[in-house]
mmCIF file of C-alpha atoms in Angstrom:
data_model
loop_
_atom_site.group_PDB
_atom_site.id
_atom_site.type_symbol
_atom_site.label_atom_id
_atom_site.label_comp_id
_atom_site.label_asym_id
_atom_site.label_seq_id
_atom_site.Cartn_x
_atom_site.Cartn_y
_atom_site.Cartn_z
ATOM 1 C CA VAL A 23 226.052 -43.938 140.415
ATOM 2 C CA GLY A 24 223.335 -44.305 142.888
ATOM 3 C CA HIS A 25 223.878 -48.160 142.715
ATOM 4 C CA ALA A 26 224.861 -50.477 145.446
ATOM 5 C CA VAL A 27 225.888 -54.083 145.778
ATOM 6 C CA LEU A 28 222.766 -56.004 146.379
ATOM 7 C CA ALA A 29 224.044 -59.644 146.443
ATOM 8 C CA ILE A 30 227.178 -61.693 146.116
ATOM 9 C CA ASN A 31 226.951 -65.163 144.761
ATOM 10 C CA GLY A 32 223.284 -65.210 145.481
ATOM 11 C CA ALA A 33 223.598 -64.184 149.202
ATOM 12 C CA GLU A 34 221.965 -60.881 150.039
ATOM 13 C CA VAL A 35 224.193 -58.026 151.183
ATOM 14 C CA ASN A 36 223.263 -55.445 153.792
ATOM 15 C CA GLY A 37 225.615 -52.445 153.714
ATOM 16 C CA ARG A 38 229.170 -53.734 153.943
ATOM 17 C CA PHE A 39 228.332 -57.237 155.179
ATOM 18 C CA THR A 40 226.644 -60.284 153.841
ATOM 19 C CA ALA A 41 223.893 -62.063 155.772
ATOM 20 C CA ASP A 42 226.425 -64.334 157.475
ATOM 21 C CA GLY A 43 228.731 -61.458 158.591
ATOM 22 C CA LYS A 44 231.359 -61.503 155.932
ATOM 23 C CA ASP A 45 232.846 -58.155 154.975
ATOM 24 C CA VAL A 46 232.060 -57.513 151.312
ATOM 25 C CA LEU A 47 235.207 -55.617 150.399
ATOM 26 C CA GLU A 48 237.406 -58.159 152.019
ATOM 27 C CA PHE A 49 235.677 -61.005 150.177
ATOM 28 C CA LEU A 50 235.983 -59.247 146.857
ATOM 29 C CA GLY A 51 239.657 -58.446 147.528
ATOM 30 C CA ASN A 52 240.573 -62.015 147.942
ATOM 31 C CA PRO A 53 241.278 -63.646 144.528
ATOM 32 C CA THR A 54 240.778 -67.188 145.852
ATOM 33 C CA ASN A 55 237.069 -66.293 146.060
ATOM 34 C CA TYR A 56 236.883 -65.700 142.271
ATOM 35 C CA PRO A 57 234.863 -66.244 140.066
ATOM 36 C CA VAL A 58 232.217 -64.309 142.016
ATOM 37 C CA SER A 59 228.928 -63.118 140.803
ATOM 38 C CA ILE A 60 227.820 -59.683 141.971
ATOM 39 C CA ARG A 61 224.399 -58.138 141.708
ATOM 40 C CA PHE A 62 224.206 -54.436 141.510
ATOM 41 C CA GLY A 63 221.121 -52.309 141.729
ATOM 42 C CA ARG A 64 219.415 -49.353 143.198
ATOM 43 C CA HIS A 65 219.253 -49.412 146.983
ATOM 44 C CA ARG A 66 216.061 -50.881 148.281
ATOM 45 C CA LEU A 67 214.123 -48.266 150.121
ATOM 46 C CA SER A 68 213.720 -48.607 153.808
ATOM 47 C CA SER A 69 210.193 -48.551 155.325
ATOM 48 C CA ASN A 70 210.642 -44.945 156.534
ATOM 49 C CA GLU A 71 211.799 -43.849 153.123
ATOM 50 C CA LYS A 72 208.795 -45.538 151.520
ATOM 51 C CA LEU A 73 206.490 -43.743 154.077
ATOM 52 C CA MET A 74 208.039 -40.464 153.257
ATOM 53 C CA LEU A 75 207.742 -40.895 149.488
ATOM 54 C CA ALA A 76 204.256 -42.153 149.849
ATOM 55 C CA SER A 77 203.182 -39.195 151.867
ATOM 56 C CA MET A 78 204.686 -36.884 149.317
ATOM 57 C CA PHE A 79 202.796 -38.572 146.643
ATOM 58 C CA HIS A 80 199.663 -38.338 148.698
ATOM 59 C CA SER A 81 200.104 -34.515 148.755
ATOM 60 C CA LEU A 82 200.719 -34.376 145.077
ATOM 61 C CA PHE A 83 197.671 -36.429 144.542
ATOM 62 C CA ALA A 84 195.554 -34.030 146.568
ATOM 63 C CA ILE A 85 196.955 -31.032 144.678
ATOM 64 C CA GLY A 86 196.380 -32.838 141.338
ATOM 65 C CA SER A 87 192.653 -33.406 142.079
ATOM 66 C CA GLN A 88 192.249 -29.754 143.042
ATOM 67 C CA LEU A 89 194.050 -28.343 140.018
ATOM 68 C CA SER A 90 191.991 -30.433 137.719
ATOM 69 C CA PRO A 91 189.802 -28.307 135.430
ATOM 70 C CA GLU A 92 187.115 -30.976 135.559
ATOM 71 C CA VAL A 93 185.012 -31.294 138.731
ATOM 72 C CA GLY A 94 185.355 -34.471 140.685
ATOM 73 C CA SER A 95 188.707 -35.520 139.381
ATOM 74 C CA SER A 96 189.826 -38.926 140.430
ATOM 75 C CA GLY A 97 193.305 -37.631 141.076
ATOM 76 C CA ILE A 98 196.555 -38.871 139.693
ATOM 77 C CA GLU A 99 196.002 -42.262 138.140
ATOM 78 C CA MET A 100 199.296 -42.660 136.237
ATOM 79 C CA LEU A 101 202.680 -41.098 136.331
ATOM 80 C CA GLU A 102 204.779 -41.864 133.223
ATOM 81 C CA THR A 103 208.480 -41.627 132.865
ATOM 82 C CA ASP A 104 210.997 -43.032 130.450
ATOM 83 C CA THR A 105 211.841 -45.968 132.613
ATOM 84 C CA PHE A 106 208.778 -46.762 134.572
ATOM 85 C CA LYS A 107 205.047 -46.041 135.034
ATOM 86 C CA LEU A 108 203.577 -45.368 138.394
ATOM 87 C CA HIS A 109 199.932 -46.445 138.582
ATOM 88 C CA CYS A 110 197.744 -45.273 141.435
ATOM 89 C CA PHE A 111 194.242 -46.439 142.410
ATOM 90 C CA GLN A 112 192.347 -44.578 145.097
ATOM 91 C CA THR A 113 189.481 -46.428 146.798
ATOM 92 C CA LEU A 114 186.358 -44.705 147.890
ATOM 93 C CA THR A 115 187.674 -45.069 151.458
ATOM 94 C CA GLY A 116 190.711 -43.049 150.510
ATOM 95 C CA ILE A 117 193.270 -45.792 150.385
ATOM 96 C CA LYS A 118 195.772 -45.537 147.618
ATOM 97 C CA PHE A 119 197.347 -48.480 145.925
ATOM 98 C CA MET A 120 200.462 -47.760 143.849
ATOM 99 C CA VAL A 121 202.222 -50.041 141.476
ATOM 100 C CA LEU A 122 205.529 -49.190 139.728
ATOM 101 C CA ALA A 123 205.877 -51.047 136.499
ATOM 102 C CA ASP A 124 207.657 -51.268 133.216
ATOM 103 C CA PRO A 125 206.093 -48.673 130.875
ATOM 104 C CA ARG A 126 204.999 -51.471 128.475
ATOM 105 C CA GLN A 127 203.420 -53.629 131.134
ATOM 106 C CA THR A 128 199.665 -54.144 130.633
ATOM 107 C CA GLY A 129 196.916 -55.308 132.986
ATOM 108 C CA ILE A 130 197.923 -53.040 135.827
ATOM 109 C CA ASP A 131 194.323 -51.798 136.358
ATOM 110 C CA ALA A 132 193.184 -55.391 136.939
ATOM 111 C CA LEU A 133 196.242 -55.918 139.197
ATOM 112 C CA LEU A 134 195.305 -52.893 141.292
ATOM 113 C CA ARG A 135 191.773 -54.154 141.824
ATOM 114 C CA LYS A 136 193.127 -57.558 142.724
ATOM 115 C CA ILE A 137 195.424 -56.011 145.241
ATOM 116 C CA TYR A 138 192.417 -54.230 146.735
ATOM 117 C CA GLU A 139 190.702 -57.535 147.162
ATOM 118 C CA ILE A 140 193.833 -59.123 148.724
ATOM 119 C CA TYR A 141 194.070 -56.122 151.128
ATOM 120 C CA SER A 142 190.433 -56.430 152.047
ATOM 121 C CA ASP A 143 190.833 -60.082 152.721
ATOM 122 C CA PHE A 144 194.179 -60.744 154.299
ATOM 123 C CA ALA A 145 194.871 -57.427 155.965
ATOM 124 C CA LEU A 146 191.481 -56.180 156.945
ATOM 125 C CA LYS A 147 190.010 -59.505 157.927
ATOM 126 C CA ASN A 148 192.977 -60.254 160.142
ATOM 127 C CA PRO A 149 191.854 -59.116 163.612
ATOM 128 C CA PHE A 150 195.422 -58.512 164.694
ATOM 129 C CA TYR A 151 196.043 -56.035 161.904
ATOM 130 C CA SER A 152 195.465 -52.424 163.048
ATOM 131 C CA LEU A 153 194.246 -50.068 160.418
ATOM 132 C CA GLU A 154 196.745 -47.578 158.960
ATOM 133 C CA MET A 155 199.682 -49.502 160.229
ATOM 134 C CA PRO A 156 202.311 -51.366 158.023
ATOM 135 C CA ILE A 157 200.951 -54.715 156.914
ATOM 136 C CA ARG A 158 202.975 -57.503 158.373
ATOM 137 C CA CYS A 159 200.538 -60.375 157.513
ATOM 138 C CA GLU A 160 202.052 -63.540 155.990
ATOM 139 C CA LEU A 161 198.988 -64.398 153.998
ATOM 140 C CA PHE A 162 198.832 -60.911 152.585
ATOM 141 C CA ASP A 163 202.476 -61.158 151.380
ATOM 142 C CA GLN A 164 201.940 -64.612 149.918
ATOM 143 C CA ASN A 165 198.847 -63.706 148.006
ATOM 144 C CA LEU A 166 200.305 -60.433 146.842
ATOM 145 C CA LYS A 167 203.367 -62.312 145.498
ATOM 146 C CA LEU A 168 201.010 -64.649 143.670
ATOM 147 C CA ALA A 169 199.070 -61.811 142.144
ATOM 148 C CA LEU A 170 202.216 -60.059 140.962
ATOM 149 C CA GLU A 171 203.508 -63.298 139.369
ATOM 150 C CA VAL A 172 200.217 -63.739 137.527
ATOM 151 C CA ALA A 173 200.382 -60.134 136.361
ATOM 152 C CA GLU A 174 203.933 -60.472 135.198
ATOM 153 C CA LYS A 175 203.205 -63.569 133.170
ATOM 154 C CA ALA A 176 200.144 -61.918 131.551
ATOM 155 C CA GLY A 177 201.964 -58.789 130.491
ATOM 156 C CA PRO A 178 203.662 -59.064 127.091
ATOM 157 C CA PHE A 179 206.858 -57.360 128.109
ATOM 158 C CA GLY A 180 209.212 -57.590 130.973
ATOM 159 C CA PRO A 181 208.731 -57.807 134.759
ATOM 160 C CA GLY A 182 206.805 -55.368 136.892
ATOM 161 C CA SER A 183 207.937 -54.355 140.305
ATOM 162 C CA MET B 28 188.710 -70.155 155.231
ATOM 163 C CA SER B 29 191.348 -68.862 152.883
ATOM 164 C CA ARG B 30 190.379 -67.955 149.473
ATOM 165 C CA SER B 31 192.099 -69.279 146.333
ATOM 166 C CA PRO B 32 193.244 -66.803 143.727
ATOM 167 C CA GLY B 33 190.129 -67.474 141.683
ATOM 168 C CA ARG B 34 188.034 -65.150 143.781
ATOM 169 C CA LYS B 35 185.083 -64.637 141.572
ATOM 170 C CA GLN B 36 183.962 -68.249 142.123
ATOM 171 C CA GLU B 37 181.329 -69.373 144.454
ATOM 172 C CA ASN B 38 182.017 -68.250 147.991
ATOM 173 C CA HIS B 39 182.689 -70.910 150.478
ATOM 174 C CA LYS B 40 179.406 -71.241 152.280
ATOM 175 C CA ILE B 41 179.265 -71.848 156.009
ATOM 176 C CA SER B 42 176.240 -72.852 157.926
ATOM 177 C CA ARG B 43 173.800 -70.047 158.479
ATOM 178 C CA GLU B 44 172.785 -71.777 161.758
ATOM 179 C CA LEU B 45 176.361 -71.402 163.005
ATOM 180 C CA PHE B 46 176.344 -67.697 162.208
ATOM 181 C CA VAL B 47 172.966 -67.156 163.920
ATOM 182 C CA LEU B 48 174.099 -69.216 166.939
ATOM 183 C CA THR B 49 177.390 -67.231 167.123
ATOM 184 C CA TYR B 50 175.537 -63.973 167.107
ATOM 185 C CA GLY B 51 173.117 -65.208 169.702
ATOM 186 C CA ALA B 52 176.003 -66.404 171.937
ATOM 187 C CA LEU B 53 177.636 -62.977 171.586
ATOM 188 C CA VAL B 54 174.482 -61.175 172.714
ATOM 189 C CA ALA B 55 173.856 -63.620 175.539
ATOM 190 C CA GLN B 56 177.358 -63.156 176.814
ATOM 191 C CA LEU B 57 177.066 -59.439 176.683
ATOM 192 C CA CYS B 58 173.889 -59.738 178.674
ATOM 193 C CA LYS B 59 175.826 -61.651 181.274
ATOM 194 C CA ASP B 60 178.551 -59.072 181.278
ATOM 195 C CA TYR B 61 176.367 -55.970 181.503
ATOM 196 C CA GLU B 62 173.315 -55.399 183.629
ATOM 197 C CA LYS B 63 171.925 -52.447 181.764
ATOM 198 C CA ASP B 64 170.376 -52.853 178.300
ATOM 199 C CA GLU B 65 171.953 -49.471 177.234
ATOM 200 C CA ASP B 66 175.354 -50.920 177.944
ATOM 201 C CA VAL B 67 174.787 -54.063 175.864
ATOM 202 C CA ASN B 68 173.368 -51.949 173.063
ATOM 203 C CA ALA B 69 176.450 -49.590 173.214
ATOM 204 C CA CYS B 70 178.765 -52.529 173.168
ATOM 205 C CA LEU B 71 177.008 -54.133 170.211
ATOM 206 C CA ASP B 72 177.179 -50.842 168.392
ATOM 207 C CA ARG B 73 180.969 -50.505 169.105
ATOM 208 C CA MET B 74 181.639 -53.996 167.930
ATOM 209 C CA GLY B 75 179.532 -53.393 164.808
ATOM 210 C CA TYR B 76 181.551 -50.214 164.250
ATOM 211 C CA SER B 77 184.827 -52.021 164.160
ATOM 212 C CA ILE B 78 183.333 -54.558 161.752
ATOM 213 C CA GLY B 79 181.989 -51.770 159.493
ATOM 214 C CA ILE B 80 185.176 -49.941 159.091
ATOM 215 C CA ARG B 81 186.755 -53.107 157.650
ATOM 216 C CA LEU B 82 183.769 -54.556 155.930
ATOM 217 C CA ILE B 83 183.377 -51.420 153.692
ATOM 218 C CA ASP B 84 186.540 -52.211 151.775
ATOM 219 C CA ASP B 85 185.424 -55.786 151.233
ATOM 220 C CA PHE B 86 182.196 -54.435 149.936
ATOM 221 C CA LEU B 87 183.711 -51.974 147.678
ATOM 222 C CA ALA B 88 186.338 -54.410 146.376
ATOM 223 C CA ARG B 89 183.872 -57.149 145.602
ATOM 224 C CA SER B 90 180.918 -55.078 144.323
ATOM 225 C CA ALA B 91 183.077 -52.556 142.412
ATOM 226 C CA VAL B 92 180.255 -50.024 142.658
ATOM 227 C CA LYS B 93 180.740 -46.392 141.671
ATOM 228 C CA LYS B 94 180.664 -43.471 144.088
ATOM 229 C CA CYS B 95 177.137 -42.575 145.210
ATOM 230 C CA ARG B 96 176.110 -39.098 144.321
ATOM 231 C CA SER B 97 173.373 -38.553 146.808
ATOM 232 C CA TYR B 98 172.232 -39.728 150.236
ATOM 233 C CA SER B 99 169.353 -41.502 148.459
ATOM 234 C CA GLU B 100 171.644 -43.460 146.315
ATOM 235 C CA THR B 101 173.705 -44.355 149.261
ATOM 236 C CA ALA B 102 170.712 -45.629 151.178
ATOM 237 C CA ASP B 103 169.595 -47.725 148.157
ATOM 238 C CA MET B 104 173.058 -49.069 147.890
ATOM 239 C CA ILE B 105 173.098 -50.214 151.512
ATOM 240 C CA ALA B 106 169.726 -51.861 151.188
ATOM 241 C CA GLN B 107 169.907 -53.381 147.805
ATOM 242 C CA VAL B 108 173.507 -54.324 147.344
ATOM 243 C CA ALA B 109 175.166 -54.491 150.734
ATOM 244 C CA PHE B 110 172.326 -56.173 152.737
ATOM 245 C CA LYS B 111 171.817 -58.559 149.873
ATOM 246 C CA MET B 112 175.487 -59.448 149.708
ATOM 247 C CA TYR B 113 176.103 -59.972 153.457
ATOM 248 C CA LEU B 114 172.683 -61.150 154.817
ATOM 249 C CA GLY B 115 170.888 -62.230 151.733
ATOM 250 C CA VAL B 116 167.871 -59.922 152.429
ATOM 251 C CA THR B 117 166.834 -56.652 150.761
ATOM 252 C CA PRO B 118 165.176 -54.171 153.089
ATOM 253 C CA SER B 119 162.963 -51.616 151.469
ATOM 254 C CA VAL B 120 164.134 -48.007 151.618
ATOM 255 C CA SER B 121 162.119 -44.859 152.218
ATOM 256 C CA CYS B 122 163.084 -41.274 152.723
ATOM 257 C CA SER B 123 161.593 -39.993 155.942
ATOM 258 C CA SER B 124 162.460 -36.306 155.829
ATOM 259 C CA ALA B 125 161.908 -33.392 153.552
ATOM 260 C CA SER B 126 165.591 -32.399 153.792
ATOM 261 C CA GLY B 127 166.530 -35.693 152.196
ATOM 262 C CA ASN B 128 168.962 -36.839 154.793
ATOM 263 C CA GLU B 129 166.892 -39.267 156.846
ATOM 264 C CA PHE B 130 166.119 -42.716 155.612
ATOM 265 C CA SER B 131 164.456 -45.871 156.862
ATOM 266 C CA LEU B 132 165.275 -49.410 156.042
ATOM 267 C CA ILE B 133 162.387 -51.747 156.693
ATOM 268 C CA LEU B 134 163.598 -55.258 157.305
ATOM 269 C CA ASP B 135 161.021 -57.844 156.297
ATOM 270 C CA LYS B 136 163.327 -60.756 157.012
ATOM 271 C CA ASN B 137 166.287 -60.628 159.356
ATOM 272 C CA PRO B 138 168.460 -63.783 159.540
ATOM 273 C CA LEU B 139 169.948 -62.762 162.891
ATOM 274 C CA VAL B 140 166.473 -63.144 164.600
ATOM 275 C CA ASP B 141 165.326 -66.256 162.766
ATOM 276 C CA PHE B 142 165.196 -68.152 166.059
ATOM 277 C CA VAL B 143 164.237 -65.319 168.412
ATOM 278 C CA GLU B 144 160.599 -64.448 168.760
ATOM 279 C CA GLU B 145 160.553 -61.803 171.456
ATOM 280 C CA LEU B 146 162.812 -60.290 174.195
ATOM 281 C CA PRO B 147 162.668 -61.497 177.718
ATOM 282 C CA ALA B 148 160.883 -59.192 180.135
ATOM 283 C CA GLU B 149 164.093 -58.138 181.940
ATOM 284 C CA ARG B 150 165.734 -57.174 178.624
ATOM 285 C CA ALA B 151 162.940 -55.034 177.218
ATOM 286 C CA SER B 152 165.229 -52.212 175.905
ATOM 287 C CA LEU B 153 167.718 -54.462 174.276
ATOM 288 C CA CYS B 154 168.346 -53.822 170.632
ATOM 289 C CA TYR B 155 169.240 -57.277 169.714
ATOM 290 C CA CYS B 156 170.613 -56.552 166.275
ATOM 291 C CA ASN B 157 172.351 -53.303 167.294
ATOM 292 C CA LEU B 158 175.529 -54.724 165.773
ATOM 293 C CA LEU B 159 174.043 -53.950 162.371
ATOM 294 C CA CYS B 160 173.680 -50.306 163.309
ATOM 295 C CA GLY B 161 177.295 -50.069 164.227
ATOM 296 C CA VAL B 162 178.315 -51.812 160.964
ATOM 297 C CA ILE B 163 176.409 -49.359 158.816
ATOM 298 C CA ARG B 164 177.736 -46.446 160.844
ATOM 299 C CA GLY B 165 181.354 -47.584 160.640
ATOM 300 C CA ALA B 166 181.183 -48.374 156.923
ATOM 301 C CA LEU B 167 179.612 -45.021 156.103
ATOM 302 C CA GLU B 168 182.298 -43.241 158.155
ATOM 303 C CA MET B 169 185.029 -44.768 156.043
ATOM 304 C CA VAL B 170 183.565 -43.271 152.957
ATOM 305 C CA HIS B 171 183.420 -39.942 154.705
ATOM 306 C CA LEU B 172 179.685 -39.923 155.463
ATOM 307 C CA ALA B 173 178.880 -39.168 159.067
ATOM 308 C CA ALA B 174 175.572 -40.789 160.091
ATOM 309 C CA GLU B 175 173.489 -41.735 163.031
ATOM 310 C CA VAL B 176 172.087 -45.287 162.694
ATOM 311 C CA SER B 177 169.585 -46.822 165.090
ATOM 312 C CA PHE B 178 166.630 -49.070 165.346
ATOM 313 C CA LEU B 179 163.456 -47.018 165.182
ATOM 314 C CA GLN B 180 161.130 -50.043 165.444
ATOM 315 C CA ASP B 181 161.815 -53.610 166.386
ATOM 316 C CA ARG B 182 159.508 -56.543 165.865
ATOM 317 C CA LEU B 183 161.199 -58.163 168.884
ATOM 318 C CA LYS B 184 159.912 -55.433 171.029
ATOM 319 C CA GLY B 185 156.440 -55.756 169.773
ATOM 320 C CA ASP B 186 156.459 -53.251 166.925
ATOM 321 C CA ALA B 187 154.792 -53.970 163.668
ATOM 322 C CA VAL B 188 157.965 -53.931 161.653
ATOM 323 C CA THR B 189 161.764 -53.739 162.157
ATOM 324 C CA GLU B 190 163.057 -50.366 160.978
ATOM 325 C CA ILE B 191 166.573 -49.071 160.926
ATOM 326 C CA GLY B 192 166.829 -45.310 160.664
ATOM 327 C CA ILE B 193 169.855 -43.706 158.926
ATOM 328 C CA THR B 194 170.388 -39.958 159.458
ATOM 329 C CA PHE B 195 173.116 -38.422 157.434
ATOM 330 C CA LEU B 196 174.660 -35.606 159.396
ATOM 331 C CA ARG B 197 176.405 -33.341 156.835
ATOM 332 C CA LYS B 198 175.385 -32.074 153.460
ATOM 333 C CA PRO B 199 177.483 -33.368 150.538
ATOM 334 C CA GLU B 200 178.581 -29.877 149.575
ATOM 335 C CA ASP B 201 180.364 -29.532 152.854
ATOM 336 C CA ARG B 202 182.631 -32.360 152.069
ATOM 337 C CA LYS B 203 185.337 -30.646 150.052
ATOM 338 C CA HIS B 204 188.369 -32.359 151.347
ATOM 339 C CA ARG B 205 188.729 -36.022 150.811
ATOM 340 C CA ARG B 206 191.469 -38.147 152.403
#
């Protein structure tokens, strides 16, 4: 329920077709293709969906800061559920960095600050990156990946995401 | 100049001369492009602004400073931490108004003008370092502080000192809504 086929035999699947145009159901229906390894998972969010969810969170964050009985609340820093923790770090410039991780994962605070550095380096210092737009900078992605790998290794339990 | 993951190490240094020459070339080119000093100054301010809006996050990420609680703290932060970090100098700060929203930064040393003694006669109103004003203004705007920043005195123009004036435009209590 709510899960979709993400990959077959290692090749990513988009909707009904694999990356090289094969129809998934056809492929699975043909016994000569067995054994086959199928990866299931939750649908990856599209950019638009991510934007929508992020702006919802932004509003919740603002409401959270205002509801706080303490003056000068820093807003929602963490949202904890059974299956994941959402960590949020807001900079003084109003940018929010959010990390979804395993509830037992440690070192997320350091990761958030590291991501801030990576953003200020590889996004902001790229003259072709316009502020407030989605970040499509190769170096940013590379360094972000590296930082996530480091954080995953450092945490005692399971992978972050 | 990409940075390795070990960011806290020594920053890769590039030649100060190259930086000063680059800035000088920028101003010289603008002087060729624009006849009026006001236009050059405005252009420098705009360029500085687009630097400032990006530089602020670099500053905040690297210095990890806490939010300033007053204009006075902010002015101190600019002079003692930011100027030190980016230009290696520490201007002195003074508050120049009773209402507590006007400040002056007195620059004893300014690397940008290391090799410039005075302005040529036909460029008497040029604010050579106006880029800095734009940077400060842009940076402050991104942390939701509106300010007017300009050179009040300039050694290059014959004044005794070089003084940058920062006037904060709104009282802190008015800033209820943050981004």
